[in-house]
mmCIF file of C-alpha atoms in Angstrom:
data_model
loop_
_atom_site.group_PDB
_atom_site.id
_atom_site.type_symbol
_atom_site.label_atom_id
_atom_site.label_comp_id
_atom_site.label_asym_id
_atom_site.label_seq_id
_atom_site.Cartn_x
_atom_site.Cartn_y
_atom_site.Cartn_z
ATOM 1 C CA MET A 1 68.694 99.907 103.936
ATOM 2 C CA ALA A 2 69.762 96.348 104.639
ATOM 3 C CA ASN A 3 69.756 95.555 100.907
ATOM 4 C CA GLU A 4 71.986 98.557 100.267
ATOM 5 C CA HIS A 5 74.477 97.330 102.843
ATOM 6 C CA GLU A 6 74.408 93.838 101.361
ATOM 7 C CA GLU A 7 75.204 95.275 97.923
ATOM 8 C CA ILE A 8 78.130 97.246 99.344
ATOM 9 C CA PHE A 9 79.323 94.170 101.191
ATOM 10 C CA ASP A 10 79.152 92.008 98.068
ATOM 11 C CA SER A 11 81.017 94.587 95.998
ATOM 12 C CA LEU A 12 83.781 94.790 98.587
ATOM 13 C CA ILE A 13 84.254 91.040 98.655
ATOM 14 C CA GLY A 14 84.481 91.068 94.871
ATOM 15 C CA GLY A 15 84.468 87.261 94.805
ATOM 16 C CA GLN A 16 87.700 87.072 96.774
ATOM 17 C CA ALA A 17 86.501 85.050 99.763
ATOM 18 C CA LEU A 18 86.830 81.277 99.500
ATOM 19 C CA GLY A 19 83.689 79.374 98.578
ATOM 20 C CA SER A 20 81.600 77.260 100.938
ATOM 21 C CA GLN A 21 83.461 74.011 100.256
ATOM 22 C CA PRO A 22 85.335 72.228 103.084
ATOM 23 C CA VAL A 23 88.676 73.765 104.001
ATOM 24 C CA MET A 24 91.619 72.714 106.174
ATOM 25 C CA LEU A 25 93.450 75.223 108.372
ATOM 26 C CA ALA A 26 96.771 74.074 109.803
ATOM 27 C CA ALA A 27 99.336 75.454 112.251
ATOM 28 C CA PHE A 28 102.306 73.853 113.967
ATOM 29 C CA GLU A 29 104.275 74.639 117.081
ATOM 30 C CA GLY A 30 107.986 75.188 116.651
ATOM 31 C CA TRP A 31 109.964 76.977 113.969
ATOM 32 C CA ASN A 32 106.815 78.221 112.190
ATOM 33 C CA ASP A 33 105.145 79.659 115.289
ATOM 34 C CA ALA A 34 106.711 82.858 116.658
ATOM 35 C CA GLY A 35 105.057 83.850 119.918
ATOM 36 C CA GLU A 36 102.834 80.764 119.461
ATOM 37 C CA ALA A 37 100.519 83.063 117.520
ATOM 38 C CA ALA A 38 99.620 80.524 114.812
ATOM 39 C CA SER A 39 98.932 77.562 117.091
ATOM 40 C CA ASP A 40 96.989 79.816 119.470
ATOM 41 C CA VAL A 41 94.797 80.870 116.531
ATOM 42 C CA MET A 42 93.903 77.202 116.018
ATOM 43 C CA LYS A 43 93.074 76.830 119.704
ATOM 44 C CA HIS A 44 90.903 79.933 119.520
ATOM 45 C CA LEU A 45 88.953 78.608 116.531
ATOM 46 C CA MET A 46 88.529 75.208 118.175
ATOM 47 C CA SER A 47 86.974 76.904 121.179
ATOM 48 C CA GLU A 48 84.817 79.472 119.379
ATOM 49 C CA TRP A 49 83.513 77.002 116.782
ATOM 50 C CA ASP A 50 82.951 74.097 119.212
ATOM 51 C CA ALA A 51 85.238 71.804 117.238
ATOM 52 C CA GLU A 52 85.325 68.077 117.898
ATOM 53 C CA LEU A 53 88.425 65.896 117.769
ATOM 54 C CA VAL A 54 88.187 63.531 114.801
ATOM 55 C CA HIS A 55 91.744 62.309 114.219
ATOM 56 C CA GLU A 56 95.123 62.058 115.920
ATOM 57 C CA ILE A 57 98.315 61.150 114.092
ATOM 58 C CA ASP A 58 100.366 58.505 115.873
ATOM 59 C CA PRO A 59 103.581 60.315 116.874
ATOM 60 C CA GLU A 60 105.727 57.175 117.016
ATOM 61 C CA ASP A 61 107.086 57.498 113.472
ATOM 62 C CA PHE A 62 107.363 61.273 113.351
ATOM 63 C CA HIS A 63 108.797 62.633 116.601
ATOM 64 C CA ASP A 64 112.074 62.439 118.466
ATOM 65 C CA PHE A 65 110.837 62.136 122.028
ATOM 66 C CA GLN A 66 114.103 63.545 123.342
ATOM 67 C CA VAL A 67 113.277 66.754 121.470
ATOM 68 C CA ASN A 68 109.538 66.795 122.158
ATOM 69 C CA ARG A 69 109.109 64.772 125.297
ATOM 70 C CA PRO A 70 105.867 63.210 126.530
ATOM 71 C CA THR A 71 104.480 64.785 129.694
ATOM 72 C CA LEU A 72 103.033 63.343 132.892
ATOM 73 C CA THR A 73 100.088 65.040 134.570
ATOM 74 C CA THR A 74 97.601 64.226 137.307
ATOM 75 C CA ASN A 75 93.927 64.342 136.380
ATOM 76 C CA GLY A 76 91.008 65.379 138.558
ATOM 77 C CA SER A 77 90.678 61.837 139.922
ATOM 78 C CA GLY A 78 94.281 61.793 141.059
ATOM 79 C CA GLU A 79 95.339 59.397 138.293
ATOM 80 C CA ARG A 80 98.601 59.901 136.434
ATOM 81 C CA GLU A 81 98.272 60.461 132.681
ATOM 82 C CA LEU A 82 100.940 60.338 129.997
ATOM 83 C CA THR A 83 100.455 62.679 127.040
ATOM 84 C CA TRP A 84 102.476 62.203 123.859
ATOM 85 C CA PRO A 85 103.366 64.983 121.413
ATOM 86 C CA THR A 86 101.034 64.533 118.497
ATOM 87 C CA THR A 87 99.058 66.229 115.754
ATOM 88 C CA SER A 88 95.311 66.502 116.234
ATOM 89 C CA VAL A 89 92.653 67.221 113.627
ATOM 90 C CA TRP A 90 89.429 68.852 114.760
ATOM 91 C CA LYS A 91 86.212 69.239 112.795
ATOM 92 C CA ALA A 92 84.104 72.379 113.071
ATOM 93 C CA THR A 93 81.188 73.963 111.239
ATOM 94 C CA SER A 94 81.721 77.628 110.477
ATOM 95 C CA PRO A 95 78.844 79.803 111.751
ATOM 96 C CA ASP A 96 78.092 81.872 108.627
ATOM 97 C CA SER A 97 78.520 79.572 105.634
ATOM 98 C CA GLU A 98 78.139 76.316 107.616
ATOM 99 C CA ARG A 99 81.089 74.886 105.732
ATOM 100 C CA THR A 100 83.153 72.060 107.200
ATOM 101 C CA VAL A 101 86.471 73.315 108.566
ATOM 102 C CA LEU A 102 89.242 70.946 109.618
ATOM 103 C CA LEU A 103 91.539 72.542 112.191
ATOM 104 C CA VAL A 104 95.010 71.020 112.447
ATOM 105 C CA ARG A 105 97.212 71.718 115.425
ATOM 106 C CA GLY A 106 100.462 69.889 115.997
ATOM 107 C CA ILE A 107 104.173 70.031 116.636
ATOM 108 C CA GLU A 108 106.607 70.204 113.742
ATOM 109 C CA PRO A 109 107.745 66.582 113.284
ATOM 110 C CA SER A 110 111.322 65.399 113.571
ATOM 111 C CA PHE A 111 111.188 62.637 110.946
ATOM 112 C CA ARG A 112 109.486 61.510 107.700
ATOM 113 C CA TRP A 113 108.006 64.838 106.725
ATOM 114 C CA ARG A 114 106.698 63.638 103.365
ATOM 115 C CA THR A 115 104.874 60.690 104.936
ATOM 116 C CA TYR A 116 103.535 62.981 107.646
ATOM 117 C CA CYS A 117 102.148 65.417 105.068
ATOM 118 C CA GLU A 118 100.618 62.619 103.031
ATOM 119 C CA GLU A 119 98.807 61.357 106.141
ATOM 120 C CA LEU A 120 97.397 64.815 106.824
ATOM 121 C CA LEU A 121 96.297 65.220 103.215
ATOM 122 C CA SER A 122 94.654 61.791 103.229
ATOM 123 C CA ILE A 123 92.545 63.002 106.167
ATOM 124 C CA ALA A 124 91.707 66.123 104.170
ATOM 125 C CA ALA A 125 90.585 63.938 101.258
ATOM 126 C CA MET A 126 88.226 62.010 103.546
ATOM 127 C CA TYR A 127 86.299 65.248 104.091
ATOM 128 C CA GLU A 128 86.523 66.349 100.438
ATOM 129 C CA VAL A 129 88.811 69.258 101.278
ATOM 130 C CA HIS A 130 90.211 71.016 98.220
ATOM 131 C CA THR A 131 91.638 74.108 99.946
ATOM 132 C CA LEU A 132 94.460 74.149 102.481
ATOM 133 C CA VAL A 133 95.363 77.277 104.423
ATOM 134 C CA THR A 134 98.554 77.010 106.441
ATOM 135 C CA VAL A 135 99.042 79.564 109.204
ATOM 136 C CA GLY A 136 102.427 80.651 110.512
ATOM 137 C CA ALA A 137 104.204 83.390 112.445
ATOM 138 C CA LEU A 138 107.774 84.606 112.062
ATOM 139 C CA LEU A 139 110.087 86.941 113.947
ATOM 140 C CA ALA A 140 110.778 90.194 112.106
ATOM 141 C CA ASP A 141 112.106 93.736 112.458
ATOM 142 C CA VAL A 142 108.678 95.298 112.943
ATOM 143 C CA PRO A 143 107.455 97.677 115.674
ATOM 144 C CA HIS A 144 104.901 96.470 118.196
ATOM 145 C CA THR A 145 103.052 99.803 117.963
ATOM 146 C CA ARG A 146 101.915 99.378 114.363
ATOM 147 C CA PRO A 147 99.448 96.956 112.717
ATOM 148 C CA VAL A 148 100.919 93.465 112.469
ATOM 149 C CA PRO A 149 102.119 92.756 108.904
ATOM 150 C CA ILE A 150 100.278 89.817 107.328
ATOM 151 C CA SER A 151 101.433 88.088 104.150
ATOM 152 C CA THR A 152 99.234 85.801 102.066
ATOM 153 C CA THR A 153 100.976 83.724 99.416
ATOM 154 C CA SER A 154 100.253 80.960 96.935
ATOM 155 C CA ASP A 155 102.192 79.317 94.118
ATOM 156 C CA ASP A 156 99.026 78.988 92.024
ATOM 157 C CA PRO A 157 98.389 81.981 89.719
ATOM 158 C CA ALA A 158 94.613 81.375 89.749
ATOM 159 C CA VAL A 159 94.526 81.347 93.549
ATOM 160 C CA ARG A 160 96.625 84.501 93.687
ATOM 161 C CA GLU A 161 94.248 86.285 91.329
ATOM 162 C CA LEU A 162 91.150 85.116 93.200
ATOM 163 C CA LEU A 163 92.390 86.046 96.672
ATOM 164 C CA GLY A 164 94.691 88.945 95.957
ATOM 165 C CA ALA A 165 97.583 86.874 97.294
ATOM 166 C CA ASP A 166 101.257 87.248 96.460
ATOM 167 C CA ARG A 167 103.775 84.832 95.048
ATOM 168 C CA SER A 168 106.365 83.984 97.657
ATOM 169 C CA ARG A 169 109.886 85.029 96.703
ATOM 170 C CA TYR A 170 111.504 83.283 99.652
ATOM 171 C CA GLU A 171 114.306 80.814 98.951
ATOM 172 C CA GLY A 172 116.010 78.891 101.719
ATOM 173 C CA PRO A 173 115.277 76.476 104.578
ATOM 174 C CA VAL A 174 111.600 75.884 105.296
ATOM 175 C CA GLY A 175 109.531 74.416 108.090
ATOM 176 C CA ILE A 176 106.719 71.898 107.946
ATOM 177 C CA VAL A 177 104.291 74.663 106.902
ATOM 178 C CA GLY A 178 106.214 75.224 103.667
ATOM 179 C CA VAL A 179 106.569 71.515 102.968
ATOM 180 C CA LEU A 180 102.878 70.791 103.562
ATOM 181 C CA GLN A 181 101.817 73.666 101.328
ATOM 182 C CA HIS A 182 104.169 72.549 98.543
ATOM 183 C CA ILE A 183 103.003 68.921 98.625
ATOM 184 C CA ALA A 184 99.344 69.947 98.794
ATOM 185 C CA ALA A 185 99.737 72.171 95.745
ATOM 186 C CA ALA A 186 101.505 69.375 93.855
ATOM 187 C CA GLU A 187 98.510 67.131 94.568
ATOM 188 C CA GLY A 188 96.090 69.657 93.137
ATOM 189 C CA LEU A 189 94.798 71.398 96.243
ATOM 190 C CA ASP A 190 94.384 75.159 96.405
ATOM 191 C CA ALA A 191 97.201 75.866 98.846
ATOM 192 C CA ILE A 192 97.454 79.219 100.604
ATOM 193 C CA SER A 193 99.863 80.345 103.306
ATOM 194 C CA VAL A 194 99.137 83.140 105.788
ATOM 195 C CA TRP A 195 101.927 84.543 107.976
ATOM 196 C CA ALA A 196 102.104 87.160 110.711
ATOM 197 C CA ALA A 197 105.281 89.099 111.501
ATOM 198 C CA VAL A 198 105.972 89.220 115.256
ATOM 199 C CA PRO A 199 108.406 91.809 116.691
ATOM 200 C CA HIS A 200 111.584 89.905 117.467
ATOM 201 C CA TYR A 201 112.248 91.871 120.657
ATOM 202 C CA VAL A 202 108.990 90.605 122.217
ATOM 203 C CA ALA A 203 109.050 87.034 120.965
ATOM 204 C CA HIS A 204 107.780 85.325 124.102
ATOM 205 C CA PRO A 205 104.191 84.053 123.962
ATOM 206 C CA PRO A 206 101.439 84.930 124.014
ATOM 207 C CA ALA A 207 101.161 87.257 121.015
ATOM 208 C CA PRO A 208 97.517 88.418 121.048
ATOM 209 C CA LYS A 209 98.056 91.264 118.593
ATOM 210 C CA ALA A 210 99.473 88.859 116.004
ATOM 211 C CA MET A 211 96.593 86.473 116.701
ATOM 212 C CA LEU A 212 94.098 89.258 115.986
ATOM 213 C CA ALA A 213 95.807 90.047 112.684
ATOM 214 C CA LEU A 214 95.809 86.397 111.606
ATOM 215 C CA LEU A 215 92.156 85.964 112.543
ATOM 216 C CA GLY A 216 91.307 89.102 110.580
ATOM 217 C CA ARG A 217 92.929 87.690 107.461
ATOM 218 C CA LEU A 218 91.199 84.327 107.931
ATOM 219 C CA GLU A 219 87.904 86.186 108.210
ATOM 220 C CA GLU A 220 88.575 87.746 104.812
ATOM 221 C CA LEU A 221 89.577 84.460 103.186
ATOM 222 C CA LEU A 222 86.698 82.444 104.617
ATOM 223 C CA GLY A 223 84.073 85.174 104.464
ATOM 224 C CA GLU A 224 83.256 84.325 108.080
ATOM 225 C CA THR A 225 82.761 86.307 111.249
ATOM 226 C CA ILE A 226 85.106 84.985 113.935
ATOM 227 C CA ALA A 227 84.201 85.839 117.508
ATOM 228 C CA LEU A 228 87.220 87.407 119.199
ATOM 229 C CA ALA A 229 86.255 86.971 122.866
ATOM 230 C CA ASP A 230 88.725 88.962 124.994
ATOM 231 C CA LEU A 231 91.487 89.079 122.376
ATOM 232 C CA PRO A 232 91.130 92.833 121.617
ATOM 233 C CA GLU A 233 91.526 93.686 125.298
ATOM 234 C CA ASN A 234 94.456 91.282 125.638
ATOM 235 C CA ALA A 235 96.137 92.800 122.584
ATOM 236 C CA GLU A 236 95.746 96.306 123.980
ATOM 237 C CA ALA A 237 97.134 95.220 127.355
ATOM 238 C CA TRP A 238 100.045 93.470 125.596
ATOM 239 C CA GLU A 239 100.932 96.607 123.633
ATOM 240 C CA ASN A 240 100.678 98.808 126.730
ATOM 241 C CA GLY A 241 102.923 96.415 128.615
ATOM 242 C CA VAL A 242 105.571 96.491 125.883
ATOM 243 C CA ASN A 243 105.314 100.298 125.817
ATOM 244 C CA GLU A 244 106.099 100.398 129.519
ATOM 245 C CA LEU A 245 109.091 98.091 129.111
ATOM 246 C CA ALA A 246 110.431 100.142 126.209
ATOM 247 C CA ALA A 247 110.040 103.370 128.173
ATOM 248 C CA GLU A 248 112.354 101.980 130.849
ATOM 249 C CA ASP A 249 115.190 101.343 128.367
ATOM 250 C CA PRO A 250 116.321 104.296 126.188
ATOM 251 C CA GLU A 251 118.095 102.023 123.715
ATOM 252 C CA ILE A 252 114.994 99.913 123.121
ATOM 253 C CA ALA A 253 112.841 103.042 122.879
ATOM 254 C CA GLU A 254 115.170 104.457 120.214
ATOM 255 C CA TYR A 255 115.186 101.166 118.337
ATOM 256 C CA VAL A 256 111.369 101.013 118.348
ATOM 257 C CA SER A 257 111.263 104.604 117.082
ATOM 258 C CA GLN A 258 113.527 103.666 114.166
ATOM 259 C CA LEU A 259 111.321 100.681 113.317
ATOM 260 C CA GLU A 260 108.230 102.909 113.437
ATOM 261 C CA GLU A 261 109.767 105.415 111.059
ATOM 262 C CA ALA A 262 110.800 102.708 108.608
ATOM 263 C CA LYS A 263 107.392 101.028 108.774
ATOM 264 C CA ASP A 264 105.466 104.288 108.290
ATOM 265 C CA THR A 265 107.573 105.188 105.262
ATOM 266 C CA VAL A 266 106.870 101.851 103.582
ATOM 267 C CA ASP A 267 103.162 101.671 104.452
ATOM 268 C CA LEU A 268 102.137 105.243 103.682
ATOM 269 C CA PRO A 269 100.822 104.518 100.144
ATOM 270 C CA GLU A 270 98.638 101.670 101.477
ATOM 271 C CA ALA A 271 96.497 103.866 103.709
ATOM 272 C CA THR A 272 93.903 104.009 100.933
ATOM 273 C CA GLY A 273 91.640 101.905 98.718
ATOM 274 C CA ASP A 274 91.985 98.215 99.502
ATOM 275 C CA ALA A 275 92.921 98.645 103.158
ATOM 276 C CA ILE A 276 89.936 100.910 103.846
ATOM 277 C CA ALA A 277 87.614 98.592 101.902
ATOM 278 C CA LYS A 278 88.731 95.568 103.893
ATOM 279 C CA GLU A 279 88.168 97.335 107.196
ATOM 280 C CA PHE A 280 84.698 98.454 106.078
ATOM 281 C CA GLU A 281 83.907 94.923 104.899
ATOM 282 C CA ARG A 282 84.868 93.539 108.308
ATOM 283 C CA TYR A 283 82.795 96.207 110.058
ATOM 284 C CA LEU A 284 79.685 95.342 108.007
ATOM 285 C CA ARG A 285 80.093 91.624 108.631
ATOM 286 C CA ARG A 286 80.440 92.094 112.376
ATOM 287 C CA ARG A 287 77.514 94.518 112.504
ATOM 288 C CA ASP A 288 75.235 92.146 110.601
ATOM 289 C CA ASN A 289 76.204 89.295 112.939
ATOM 290 C CA GLY A 290 75.834 91.343 116.114
ATOM 291 C CA GLY A 291 79.611 91.261 116.760
#
């Protein structure tokens, strides 16, 4: 029976998951991080995969400290500590494939974006990383009661075909996520961008439902099981809390109803094939790993 399930699992993947080579995942606080969903995903992976800090980028050349100020705290010994805004790179080993994963978490820089990206990519090269996955979250006109929309894009036709990704049609101002992806692709890396759409009327962090959606997509790309800890319960509590707030305001309730109707109309054809296969794939992976 186990062999049968493995065959089904392999057929569902269809070669779409990334290989077992080192990969870099990156998220940045700021403009690219609605509800802090993307940066919280990095924190979650650092915790669940026991990541170790391997690099920090000196913030002196990249940050305006009047925009992102250093902070003073008192440690357990009563000593005062000064913490500067910086970008940290953490190294983890994924549990299923045992691939090296570099987890980047930082604050969108104020200056010298090209130099900043080159420094990050030089760290990636040290670990023979050939695939970069940037993770972001944006505010959108989506209802909190429906599955969080996730977009996966790449400018490389081969990557799009392999992963079932889309080509981004966006034109306009971009954040550091877009710049890093563009430079990485120009240097020959397989560059992929994953975004979650967060309801704009509940933009304050945390955003556990968006985190769950992002982690689900990363599971598909990496072919890994990611332990979710208490995220499902937090996401359910978050949605229930927003439901209660909406119920107290007729205008918000009506607005949410309109968003639901629009979303259901657009998504109706997708309640088949690929979506069902992906959910079944995730179920099999979690079952086989005791999740």
